[in-house]
Amino acid sequence: RQRLLDVLDEELERLPQQGRLVLGGLSQGASMALDLSLHMKASWVPKLAAVVSRRGMLQKETLQHLSANWSSEFLERLPILATHGRADDWVPMQPARASYRFLEQNALGFRFRSFPGLAHNGYHEQENNAVVDFIYHQLLNLRDAPPGCARFELSRSW
């Protein structure tokens, strides 16, 4: 984790002043993206535009290792999309869905989408369209925000 947090710090340092980063991954990469978003420095939180978790889950260790001074305040503003396949046989949907309870309770911008017929591997057009649409809207909201102020659409309905 620390090595990836260091890489994330370096990348966030390189962003222009108003620049934002979308953090995401697939399977284990999805779990790591969620882990990093919950363990990054508080000063970097405004630089994170959104998180995308595809066919992964929030690992127990991520929550067990939260620091004593961690605050859920930034999760209230952080858009997170989790997608999963109903036919996933590597990361079954029910345990994955259950792993997101923490985010459902603490992240106003959390959205979960499941797709029939989507297994763990392969391309799925509906999932891809949902991810593209989510990222597009987050970046559009940032573009339309006044300078120095990030706006996020927090509606749970699609």
PDB file of C-alpha atoms in Angstrom:
ATOM      1  CA  ARG A   1       0.000   0.000   0.000  1.00  0.00           C
ATOM      2  CA  GLN A   2       2.666   2.533   0.958  1.00  0.00           C
ATOM      3  CA  ARG A   3       4.488   2.188  -2.354  1.00  0.00           C
ATOM      4  CA  LEU A   4       1.267   2.861  -4.247  1.00  0.00           C
ATOM      5  CA  LEU A   5       0.399   5.774  -1.976  1.00  0.00           C
ATOM      6  CA  ASP A   6       3.834   7.212  -2.764  1.00  0.00           C
ATOM      7  CA  VAL A   7       3.206   6.818  -6.511  1.00  0.00           C
ATOM      8  CA  LEU A   8      -0.214   8.434  -6.084  1.00  0.00           C
ATOM      9  CA  ASP A   9       1.391  11.338  -4.201  1.00  0.00           C
ATOM     10  CA  GLU A  10       3.855  11.859  -7.053  1.00  0.00           C
ATOM     11  CA  GLU A  11       1.111  11.797  -9.685  1.00  0.00           C
ATOM     12  CA  LEU A  12      -1.100  14.187  -7.760  1.00  0.00           C
ATOM     13  CA  GLU A  13       1.849  16.578  -7.339  1.00  0.00           C
ATOM     14  CA  ARG A  14       2.200  16.690 -11.128  1.00  0.00           C
ATOM     15  CA  LEU A  15      -1.378  17.780 -11.709  1.00  0.00           C
ATOM     16  CA  PRO A  16      -1.997  21.400 -12.593  1.00  0.00           C
ATOM     17  CA  GLN A  17      -3.577  23.498  -9.843  1.00  0.00           C
ATOM     18  CA  GLN A  18      -7.149  22.780 -10.964  1.00  0.00           C
ATOM     19  CA  GLY A  19      -6.314  19.248 -12.184  1.00  0.00           C
ATOM     20  CA  ARG A  20      -8.194  16.222 -10.865  1.00  0.00           C
ATOM     21  CA  LEU A  21      -7.555  12.482 -11.023  1.00  0.00           C
ATOM     22  CA  VAL A  22      -9.989   9.623 -11.609  1.00  0.00           C
ATOM     23  CA  LEU A  23      -8.747   6.540  -9.786  1.00  0.00           C
ATOM     24  CA  GLY A  24      -9.987   3.145 -10.911  1.00  0.00           C
ATOM     25  CA  GLY A  25      -9.283  -0.495 -11.459  1.00  0.00           C
ATOM     26  CA  LEU A  26     -10.585  -3.925 -12.377  1.00  0.00           C
ATOM     27  CA  SER A  27     -10.736  -6.852  -9.918  1.00  0.00           C
ATOM     28  CA  GLN A  28      -7.715  -6.559  -7.595  1.00  0.00           C
ATOM     29  CA  GLY A  29      -7.004  -3.165  -9.140  1.00  0.00           C
ATOM     30  CA  ALA A  30     -10.512  -2.083  -8.146  1.00  0.00           C
ATOM     31  CA  SER A  31      -9.882  -3.134  -4.565  1.00  0.00           C
ATOM     32  CA  MET A  32      -6.586  -1.248  -4.576  1.00  0.00           C
ATOM     33  CA  ALA A  33      -8.193   1.915  -6.003  1.00  0.00           C
ATOM     34  CA  LEU A  34     -10.728   1.852  -3.162  1.00  0.00           C
ATOM     35  CA  ASP A  35      -7.982   1.167  -0.628  1.00  0.00           C
ATOM     36  CA  LEU A  36      -5.879   4.091  -1.850  1.00  0.00           C
ATOM     37  CA  SER A  37      -8.845   6.453  -1.849  1.00  0.00           C
ATOM     38  CA  LEU A  38      -9.491   5.635   1.816  1.00  0.00           C
ATOM     39  CA  HIS A  39      -5.833   5.822   2.898  1.00  0.00           C
ATOM     40  CA  MET A  40      -4.503   8.795   0.958  1.00  0.00           C
ATOM     41  CA  LYS A  41      -3.436  12.013   2.649  1.00  0.00           C
ATOM     42  CA  ALA A  42      -6.309  14.305   3.519  1.00  0.00           C
ATOM     43  CA  SER A  43      -4.602  17.117   1.605  1.00  0.00           C
ATOM     44  CA  TRP A  44      -4.953  15.100  -1.628  1.00  0.00           C
ATOM     45  CA  VAL A  45      -8.680  14.503  -1.315  1.00  0.00           C
ATOM     46  CA  PRO A  46      -9.670  17.618  -3.319  1.00  0.00           C
ATOM     47  CA  LYS A  47      -7.526  16.366  -6.221  1.00  0.00           C
ATOM     48  CA  LEU A  48      -9.508  13.131  -6.529  1.00  0.00           C
ATOM     49  CA  ALA A  49     -12.409  13.590  -8.967  1.00  0.00           C
ATOM     50  CA  ALA A  50     -13.915  10.100  -8.702  1.00  0.00           C
ATOM     51  CA  VAL A  51     -13.218   6.412  -8.091  1.00  0.00           C
ATOM     52  CA  VAL A  52     -14.294   3.525 -10.336  1.00  0.00           C
ATOM     53  CA  SER A  53     -14.324  -0.063  -9.054  1.00  0.00           C
ATOM     54  CA  ARG A  54     -15.015  -2.682 -11.710  1.00  0.00           C
ATOM     55  CA  ARG A  55     -15.656  -6.301 -10.686  1.00  0.00           C
ATOM     56  CA  GLY A  56     -13.806  -5.954  -7.395  1.00  0.00           C
ATOM     57  CA  MET A  57     -14.725  -5.409  -3.777  1.00  0.00           C
ATOM     58  CA  LEU A  58     -13.808  -3.385  -0.717  1.00  0.00           C
ATOM     59  CA  GLN A  59     -11.396  -5.572   1.232  1.00  0.00           C
ATOM     60  CA  LYS A  60     -11.774  -6.047   5.009  1.00  0.00           C
ATOM     61  CA  GLU A  61      -8.150  -4.991   5.484  1.00  0.00           C
ATOM     62  CA  THR A  62      -8.920  -1.611   3.942  1.00  0.00           C
ATOM     63  CA  LEU A  63     -11.346  -0.835   6.740  1.00  0.00           C
ATOM     64  CA  GLN A  64      -9.313  -2.538   9.474  1.00  0.00           C
ATOM     65  CA  HIS A  65      -6.287  -0.372   8.702  1.00  0.00           C
ATOM     66  CA  LEU A  66      -8.012   3.023   8.644  1.00  0.00           C
ATOM     67  CA  SER A  67      -6.016   5.449  10.762  1.00  0.00           C
ATOM     68  CA  ALA A  68      -7.434   6.774  14.008  1.00  0.00           C
ATOM     69  CA  ASN A  69      -7.671  10.288  12.541  1.00  0.00           C
ATOM     70  CA  TRP A  70      -9.503   9.168   9.385  1.00  0.00           C
ATOM     71  CA  SER A  71     -12.674  11.119   8.680  1.00  0.00           C
ATOM     72  CA  SER A  72     -15.577  10.106   6.478  1.00  0.00           C
ATOM     73  CA  GLU A  73     -16.147  13.775   5.614  1.00  0.00           C
ATOM     74  CA  PHE A  74     -14.465  13.564   2.202  1.00  0.00           C
ATOM     75  CA  LEU A  75     -16.473  10.473   1.268  1.00  0.00           C
ATOM     76  CA  GLU A  76     -19.576  12.625   1.422  1.00  0.00           C
ATOM     77  CA  ARG A  77     -18.270  14.464  -1.652  1.00  0.00           C
ATOM     78  CA  LEU A  78     -16.415  11.695  -3.491  1.00  0.00           C
ATOM     79  CA  PRO A  79     -18.263  10.097  -6.436  1.00  0.00           C
ATOM     80  CA  ILE A  80     -17.660   6.330  -6.480  1.00  0.00           C
ATOM     81  CA  LEU A  81     -18.990   3.897  -9.063  1.00  0.00           C
ATOM     82  CA  ALA A  82     -18.815   0.157  -8.423  1.00  0.00           C
ATOM     83  CA  THR A  83     -19.842  -2.224 -11.200  1.00  0.00           C
ATOM     84  CA  HIS A  84     -20.203  -5.968 -11.031  1.00  0.00           C
ATOM     85  CA  GLY A  85     -21.411  -8.859 -13.111  1.00  0.00           C
ATOM     86  CA  ARG A  86     -24.229 -11.096 -11.967  1.00  0.00           C
ATOM     87  CA  ALA A  87     -22.412 -13.998 -13.649  1.00  0.00           C
ATOM     88  CA  ASP A  88     -19.019 -13.300 -11.999  1.00  0.00           C
ATOM     89  CA  ASP A  89     -17.657 -16.644 -10.772  1.00  0.00           C
ATOM     90  CA  TRP A  90     -14.282 -15.323  -9.527  1.00  0.00           C
ATOM     91  CA  VAL A  91     -15.610 -12.539  -7.317  1.00  0.00           C
ATOM     92  CA  PRO A  92     -19.226 -13.545  -6.659  1.00  0.00           C
ATOM     93  CA  MET A  93     -21.621 -10.627  -6.728  1.00  0.00           C
ATOM     94  CA  GLN A  94     -23.257 -11.111  -3.324  1.00  0.00           C
ATOM     95  CA  PRO A  95     -20.022 -10.906  -1.260  1.00  0.00           C
ATOM     96  CA  ALA A  96     -18.819  -8.032  -3.459  1.00  0.00           C
ATOM     97  CA  ARG A  97     -22.119  -6.204  -2.990  1.00  0.00           C
ATOM     98  CA  ALA A  98     -21.987  -6.764   0.775  1.00  0.00           C
ATOM     99  CA  SER A  99     -18.437  -5.385   0.914  1.00  0.00           C
ATOM    100  CA  TYR A 100     -19.724  -1.994  -0.239  1.00  0.00           C
ATOM    101  CA  ARG A 101     -21.987  -1.420   2.786  1.00  0.00           C
ATOM    102  CA  PHE A 102     -19.402   0.892   4.348  1.00  0.00           C
ATOM    103  CA  LEU A 103     -19.395   3.058   1.233  1.00  0.00           C
ATOM    104  CA  GLU A 104     -23.186   3.017   0.972  1.00  0.00           C
ATOM    105  CA  GLN A 105     -23.388   4.349   4.529  1.00  0.00           C
ATOM    106  CA  ASN A 106     -20.586   6.935   4.270  1.00  0.00           C
ATOM    107  CA  ALA A 107     -20.330   8.035   0.646  1.00  0.00           C
ATOM    108  CA  LEU A 108     -23.225  10.123  -0.643  1.00  0.00           C
ATOM    109  CA  GLY A 109     -21.878   9.777  -4.175  1.00  0.00           C
ATOM    110  CA  PHE A 110     -21.637   5.963  -4.102  1.00  0.00           C
ATOM    111  CA  ARG A 111     -23.389   4.106  -6.922  1.00  0.00           C
ATOM    112  CA  PHE A 112     -23.537   0.370  -7.558  1.00  0.00           C
ATOM    113  CA  ARG A 113     -24.472  -1.096 -10.932  1.00  0.00           C
ATOM    114  CA  SER A 114     -24.830  -4.796 -11.692  1.00  0.00           C
ATOM    115  CA  PHE A 115     -25.079  -6.326 -15.142  1.00  0.00           C
ATOM    116  CA  PRO A 116     -26.721  -9.624 -16.124  1.00  0.00           C
ATOM    117  CA  GLY A 117     -24.487 -11.935 -18.106  1.00  0.00           C
ATOM    118  CA  LEU A 118     -21.267 -10.150 -17.097  1.00  0.00           C
ATOM    119  CA  ALA A 119     -18.608 -12.628 -15.973  1.00  0.00           C
ATOM    120  CA  HIS A 120     -15.322 -11.642 -14.348  1.00  0.00           C
ATOM    121  CA  ASN A 121     -13.354 -11.533 -17.587  1.00  0.00           C
ATOM    122  CA  GLY A 122     -14.191  -9.970 -20.894  1.00  0.00           C
ATOM    123  CA  TYR A 123     -15.761  -6.885 -22.353  1.00  0.00           C
ATOM    124  CA  HIS A 124     -19.310  -5.830 -21.547  1.00  0.00           C
ATOM    125  CA  GLU A 125     -20.733  -2.905 -23.500  1.00  0.00           C
ATOM    126  CA  GLN A 126     -23.304  -1.861 -20.892  1.00  0.00           C
ATOM    127  CA  GLU A 127     -20.683  -1.795 -18.140  1.00  0.00           C
ATOM    128  CA  ASN A 128     -18.299   0.128 -20.344  1.00  0.00           C
ATOM    129  CA  ASN A 129     -21.000   2.678 -21.198  1.00  0.00           C
ATOM    130  CA  ALA A 130     -21.871   3.101 -17.511  1.00  0.00           C
ATOM    131  CA  VAL A 131     -18.223   3.764 -16.621  1.00  0.00           C
ATOM    132  CA  VAL A 132     -17.700   6.189 -19.506  1.00  0.00           C
ATOM    133  CA  ASP A 133     -20.928   8.025 -18.668  1.00  0.00           C
ATOM    134  CA  PHE A 134     -20.002   8.253 -14.972  1.00  0.00           C
ATOM    135  CA  ILE A 135     -16.507   9.616 -15.651  1.00  0.00           C
ATOM    136  CA  TYR A 136     -17.810  11.994 -18.316  1.00  0.00           C
ATOM    137  CA  HIS A 137     -20.352  13.474 -15.912  1.00  0.00           C
ATOM    138  CA  GLN A 138     -17.801  13.853 -13.124  1.00  0.00           C
ATOM    139  CA  LEU A 139     -15.384  15.657 -15.420  1.00  0.00           C
ATOM    140  CA  LEU A 140     -18.207  17.753 -16.876  1.00  0.00           C
ATOM    141  CA  ASN A 141     -19.203  18.810 -13.362  1.00  0.00           C
ATOM    142  CA  LEU A 142     -15.618  19.814 -12.678  1.00  0.00           C
ATOM    143  CA  ARG A 143     -15.430  21.813 -15.902  1.00  0.00           C
ATOM    144  CA  ASP A 144     -18.586  23.736 -15.071  1.00  0.00           C
ATOM    145  CA  ALA A 145     -17.554  24.465 -11.492  1.00  0.00           C
ATOM    146  CA  PRO A 146     -16.385  27.952 -10.546  1.00  0.00           C
ATOM    147  CA  PRO A 147     -12.569  28.272 -10.295  1.00  0.00           C
ATOM    148  CA  GLY A 148     -11.257  26.659  -7.126  1.00  0.00           C
ATOM    149  CA  CYS A 149     -14.515  24.837  -6.415  1.00  0.00           C
ATOM    150  CA  ALA A 150     -15.224  21.261  -7.479  1.00  0.00           C
ATOM    151  CA  ARG A 151     -18.895  20.419  -8.085  1.00  0.00           C
ATOM    152  CA  PHE A 152     -20.095  16.849  -7.982  1.00  0.00           C
ATOM    153  CA  GLU A 153     -23.459  15.486  -9.008  1.00  0.00           C
ATOM    154  CA  LEU A 154     -24.544  13.430  -6.016  1.00  0.00           C
ATOM    155  CA  SER A 155     -27.896  12.164  -7.194  1.00  0.00           C
ATOM    156  CA  ARG A 156     -28.236   8.419  -6.632  1.00  0.00           C
ATOM    157  CA  SER A 157     -30.763   8.004  -9.440  1.00  0.00           C
ATOM    158  CA  TRP A 158     -29.756   7.297 -13.041  1.00  0.00           C
TER     159      TRP A 158
END
